[in-house]
Amino acid sequence: MPEATRRIVIEPLTRVEGHGKVSILLDDNNRVAQARLHIVEFRGFERFIQGRPFWELPVLVQRLCGICPVSHHLCAAKAIDGIIGVDQLTPTGEKMRRLMHYGQIFQSHALHFFHLASPDLLFGFDAPVEKRNVIGVIAEHPDLAVQGVMMRKFGQEIIKATAGKKVHGTGAIPGGINKNLSIAERDELLAEVDQMMEWSLKAVEIARQYTLTNLATVSEFGAFDSNHLSLVRADGAMDLYDGKLRAIAADGSQIIDQVAPLDYLDEIAEEVRSWSYMKFPFLKKLGPETGWFRVGPLARVNACDFIDTPKAEAARREFFEVTDGVPSNLTMAYHWSRMIELLHSVEVIGDLLHDGDLQGDDLVAPPGERRGEYVAMLEAPRGTLTHHYRVDENDQVTMANLIVSTTCNNEAMNRAVAKIAEDEISGAPEITEGLLNNIEVGVRAYDPCLSCATHALGQMPLEVKLIDAEGNTVDRRTRP
Amino acid sequence: MSDRRIAFTIDGRKIEARAGQTVLEAAEEAGVYVPRLCWMKGLTPAGACRVCTVRVNGRPQSACTQPAAPGMIVENDTEELRELRRDVIDMLFVEGNHFCMFCEKSGACELQALAYRFGIAAPKYPFMFPRRELDASHPDIFIDRNRCILCGRCVRASQELDGKHVFDFVGRGRDKRIAVDAEAGLGDTDCAATDRAIDACPTGSLLRKRVGFAVPVGRREFDRQPIGSDIERPAAAE
């Protein structure tokens, strides 16, 4: 701990996925010296999958998470495609996987916006905790609460139709997919698309209006300049299932572009800090001090040149009207960009459902030349996800490295907490209700999945501790 | 074998067996399911798993090894025996490392299917978490001993159906495990991917490599109906 500081700890954090706590270190003048989002649980997935046969991985590693298992399922499947030498899936294999992935993005974004974030946006950060929750939303905005449920259900039905189960399915297999989409499944989903589109457009409008109405607040709230990283298609379009890495600086200038996932180690490294099980990735070109970046909806909307579906592209242009065309660096802009992606997802889903390739029978591409090592990436709901495996000649995994989205946002979440704490409590060594609320709102904007990020187990409540220069806890508040 | 019919009852239902048939075989022919794991059609019965335990004239016997005899009174589907079988299945689960959630045999596994049939949502005994060896040395076959229940079906199938002796038991008690007849592992044996011993495994312990999850959820063997449903016929239909 830095000399002459006090520490505030917030534990547990609520309405995020996983378990974490926050420490705020104060100096002798009770000013914020540093804030730390501790990820204190550990699961060790990367170690215990060693020795397992490679074809098991897509089903095994998705058990990291019950919220976006599809991301891990598909990312592992993509890596295994590479291991068995499949560089191009069949049209049915590729499109079924894409449908599964966009269904996943859709349900996850709907869940986050309507059920986790909307209480903060609808009632204000300082509204009483008793009201500022999903039950409060159901009571005062029943239409929105129902939309959230129905939208999540739609995404889950897509996952079931493509993966066999709503949670932890088996659809993606090495080289392809194990089923196509029946006409009956297609028609059931198609019947819902127009409604989903209408609600998605409304959700974008809610997020946009919220941001514009509260522009003065959100321009300051947990805001800071950062680099942004995401996959983009070869032509610079947003692509959530595949693509190559692009990193841009806070002003929009490119740092790296079209870096293949296989070359990620040339560009990205991870730093370990003693107080968290979650690592800190950074761009090697810039180093750990300035090379950290944000991922997820905000980074993706910032990094892409355009979105190739018309409604989402129109929404993206509106987003950039506010920033005069340069990237947005506001923590709270995550909500708006997340809803632009929600809209993009339903547009992609609608297009895919009209594609006859989904009813094809050519499900799996034949294996090519075997590789001992492969790296796959995709854009999970929370950001860039990397799976890196080595497999020996007996088909057993010898090494795994999983860099998940929340890990990429680690530094950013710490910065957001520090900024919020500085604005809220400097000079008063006390954890106020307002501080607790604001820290939660700030962290929640990143939609962190802490269980994934540490490959961790358990519930996710919030604890905040205030610790003084001698290391004594001077205040502590928890929220179950 | 004579054509003489042997009459006995199972749970009060009249059964006719042919001479030489076991209780389990006669029951199956008559449409009565006796749960089993180590028994497999075409193999010498071993009486090893005890899942098929019935009461014969009041005495517990394994139905797969008990020859049918005239006038026997067999109890099969009683609460007492269901409870006993549940316990046996339960112990098989906790004795190994059975993680159905990522096992490719899930949905087609006889052990899992029996647990579903008997309504076992979670084991009542503590997990033993044994340390078990994998053997991936064969180019086409994978052994995961975590999922082995020591039923011996692969041992018998290799000898009786494949004319080989690839598998056998070594060790005793809780250290008992399946071994192969080469020190370097399965890859050094004459085991082939076409061996019927591989199909004999009721769990995900003996697997053909790179098959994995090719069968989608909903189309796996026990997705459609509980294990034993293909055997069961109501008495009235006879």
PDB file of N, CA, C and O in Angstrom, chain A residues 410-433:
ATOM      1  N   ASN A 410     -10.334  -4.493 -16.702  1.00  0.00           N
ATOM      2  CA  ASN A 410      -9.908  -4.414 -15.308  1.00  0.00           C
ATOM      3  C   ASN A 410      -9.391  -3.025 -14.938  1.00  0.00           C
ATOM      4  O   ASN A 410      -9.886  -2.371 -14.014  1.00  0.00           O
ATOM      5  N   GLU A 411      -8.408  -2.561 -15.687  1.00  0.00           N
ATOM      6  CA  GLU A 411      -7.825  -1.246 -15.390  1.00  0.00           C
ATOM      7  C   GLU A 411      -8.887  -0.154 -15.518  1.00  0.00           C
ATOM      8  O   GLU A 411      -8.976   0.746 -14.683  1.00  0.00           O
ATOM      9  N   ALA A 412      -9.712  -0.281 -16.548  1.00  0.00           N
ATOM     10  CA  ALA A 412     -10.741   0.741 -16.777  1.00  0.00           C
ATOM     11  C   ALA A 412     -11.713   0.810 -15.603  1.00  0.00           C
ATOM     12  O   ALA A 412     -12.087   1.894 -15.152  1.00  0.00           O
ATOM     13  N   MET A 413     -12.098  -0.367 -15.080  1.00  0.00           N
ATOM     14  CA  MET A 413     -13.033  -0.346 -13.942  1.00  0.00           C
ATOM     15  C   MET A 413     -12.368   0.260 -12.711  1.00  0.00           C
ATOM     16  O   MET A 413     -12.995   1.003 -11.955  1.00  0.00           O
ATOM     17  N   ASN A 414     -11.093  -0.031 -12.517  1.00  0.00           N
ATOM     18  CA  ASN A 414     -10.366   0.580 -11.400  1.00  0.00           C
ATOM     19  C   ASN A 414     -10.309   2.103 -11.544  1.00  0.00           C
ATOM     20  O   ASN A 414     -10.476   2.839 -10.578  1.00  0.00           O
ATOM     21  N   ARG A 415     -10.078   2.544 -12.775  1.00  0.00           N
ATOM     22  CA  ARG A 415     -10.023   3.996 -13.028  1.00  0.00           C
ATOM     23  C   ARG A 415     -11.388   4.637 -12.782  1.00  0.00           C
ATOM     24  O   ARG A 415     -11.464   5.734 -12.219  1.00  0.00           O
ATOM     25  N   ALA A 416     -12.432   3.929 -13.230  1.00  0.00           N
ATOM     26  CA  ALA A 416     -13.782   4.477 -13.043  1.00  0.00           C
ATOM     27  C   ALA A 416     -14.080   4.628 -11.559  1.00  0.00           C
ATOM     28  O   ALA A 416     -14.598   5.660 -11.106  1.00  0.00           O
ATOM     29  N   VAL A 417     -13.728   3.594 -10.781  1.00  0.00           N
ATOM     30  CA  VAL A 417     -13.979   3.645  -9.335  1.00  0.00           C
ATOM     31  C   VAL A 417     -13.176   4.776  -8.701  1.00  0.00           C
ATOM     32  O   VAL A 417     -13.687   5.542  -7.871  1.00  0.00           O
ATOM     33  N   ALA A 418     -11.913   4.918  -9.112  1.00  0.00           N
ATOM     34  CA  ALA A 418     -11.064   5.964  -8.536  1.00  0.00           C
ATOM     35  C   ALA A 418     -11.647   7.347  -8.820  1.00  0.00           C
ATOM     36  O   ALA A 418     -11.718   8.209  -7.943  1.00  0.00           O
ATOM     37  N   LYS A 419     -12.081   7.525 -10.067  1.00  0.00           N
ATOM     38  CA  LYS A 419     -12.629   8.824 -10.467  1.00  0.00           C
ATOM     39  C   LYS A 419     -13.896   9.143  -9.677  1.00  0.00           C
ATOM     40  O   LYS A 419     -14.073  10.265  -9.173  1.00  0.00           O
ATOM     41  N   ILE A 420     -14.759   8.139  -9.566  1.00  0.00           N
ATOM     42  CA  ILE A 420     -16.025   8.339  -8.858  1.00  0.00           C
ATOM     43  C   ILE A 420     -15.755   8.627  -7.374  1.00  0.00           C
ATOM     44  O   ILE A 420     -16.342   9.533  -6.771  1.00  0.00           O
ATOM     45  N   ALA A 421     -14.838   7.855  -6.799  1.00  0.00           N
ATOM     46  CA  ALA A 421     -14.531   8.031  -5.376  1.00  0.00           C
ATOM     47  C   ALA A 421     -13.934   9.418  -5.119  1.00  0.00           C
ATOM     48  O   ALA A 421     -14.281  10.091  -4.148  1.00  0.00           O
ATOM     49  N   GLU A 422     -13.059   9.832  -6.024  1.00  0.00           N
ATOM     50  CA  GLU A 422     -12.420  11.135  -5.891  1.00  0.00           C
ATOM     51  C   GLU A 422     -13.474  12.243  -5.888  1.00  0.00           C
ATOM     52  O   GLU A 422     -13.455  13.138  -5.056  1.00  0.00           O
ATOM     53  N   ASP A 423     -14.417  12.130  -6.834  1.00  0.00           N
ATOM     54  CA  ASP A 423     -15.453  13.164  -6.946  1.00  0.00           C
ATOM     55  C   ASP A 423     -16.379  13.157  -5.740  1.00  0.00           C
ATOM     56  O   ASP A 423     -16.922  14.189  -5.347  1.00  0.00           O
ATOM     57  N   GLU A 424     -16.572  11.991  -5.142  1.00  0.00           N
ATOM     58  CA  GLU A 424     -17.615  11.844  -4.137  1.00  0.00           C
ATOM     59  C   GLU A 424     -17.123  12.069  -2.712  1.00  0.00           C
ATOM     60  O   GLU A 424     -17.794  12.686  -1.908  1.00  0.00           O
ATOM     61  N   ILE A 425     -15.922  11.548  -2.388  1.00  0.00           N
ATOM     62  CA  ILE A 425     -15.596  11.503  -0.960  1.00  0.00           C
ATOM     63  C   ILE A 425     -14.301  12.174  -0.546  1.00  0.00           C
ATOM     64  O   ILE A 425     -13.936  12.106   0.619  1.00  0.00           O
ATOM     65  N   SER A 426     -13.567  12.734  -1.485  1.00  0.00           N
ATOM     66  CA  SER A 426     -12.297  13.307  -1.055  1.00  0.00           C
ATOM     67  C   SER A 426     -12.523  14.316   0.053  1.00  0.00           C
ATOM     68  O   SER A 426     -13.385  15.180  -0.047  1.00  0.00           O
ATOM     69  N   GLY A 427     -11.784  14.156   1.120  1.00  0.00           N
ATOM     70  CA  GLY A 427     -11.915  15.063   2.248  1.00  0.00           C
ATOM     71  C   GLY A 427     -12.812  14.534   3.343  1.00  0.00           C
ATOM     72  O   GLY A 427     -12.802  15.034   4.450  1.00  0.00           O
ATOM     73  N   ALA A 428     -13.606  13.500   3.072  1.00  0.00           N
ATOM     74  CA  ALA A 428     -14.495  12.935   4.097  1.00  0.00           C
ATOM     75  C   ALA A 428     -14.270  11.430   4.181  1.00  0.00           C
ATOM     76  O   ALA A 428     -14.719  10.717   3.320  1.00  0.00           O
ATOM     77  N   PRO A 429     -13.548  10.996   5.203  1.00  0.00           N
ATOM     78  CA  PRO A 429     -13.179   9.579   5.265  1.00  0.00           C
ATOM     79  C   PRO A 429     -14.335   8.712   5.722  1.00  0.00           C
ATOM     80  O   PRO A 429     -14.288   8.082   6.766  1.00  0.00           O
ATOM     81  N   GLU A 430     -15.381   8.681   4.928  1.00  0.00           N
ATOM     82  CA  GLU A 430     -16.591   7.992   5.346  1.00  0.00           C
ATOM     83  C   GLU A 430     -17.265   7.436   4.092  1.00  0.00           C
ATOM     84  O   GLU A 430     -17.258   8.082   3.043  1.00  0.00           O
ATOM     85  N   ILE A 431     -17.829   6.259   4.221  1.00  0.00           N
ATOM     86  CA  ILE A 431     -18.530   5.667   3.077  1.00  0.00           C
ATOM     87  C   ILE A 431     -19.987   6.096   3.149  1.00  0.00           C
ATOM     88  O   ILE A 431     -20.737   5.613   3.987  1.00  0.00           O
ATOM     89  N   THR A 432     -20.344   7.017   2.282  1.00  0.00           N
ATOM     90  CA  THR A 432     -21.741   7.461   2.267  1.00  0.00           C
ATOM     91  C   THR A 432     -22.539   6.530   1.366  1.00  0.00           C
ATOM     92  O   THR A 432     -21.979   5.796   0.544  1.00  0.00           O
ATOM     93  N   GLU A 433     -23.858   6.597   1.530  1.00  0.00           N
ATOM     94  CA  GLU A 433     -24.741   5.821   0.654  1.00  0.00           C
ATOM     95  C   GLU A 433     -24.504   6.212  -0.811  1.00  0.00           C
ATOM     96  O   GLU A 433     -24.481   5.372  -1.696  1.00  0.00           O
TER      97      GLU A 433
END
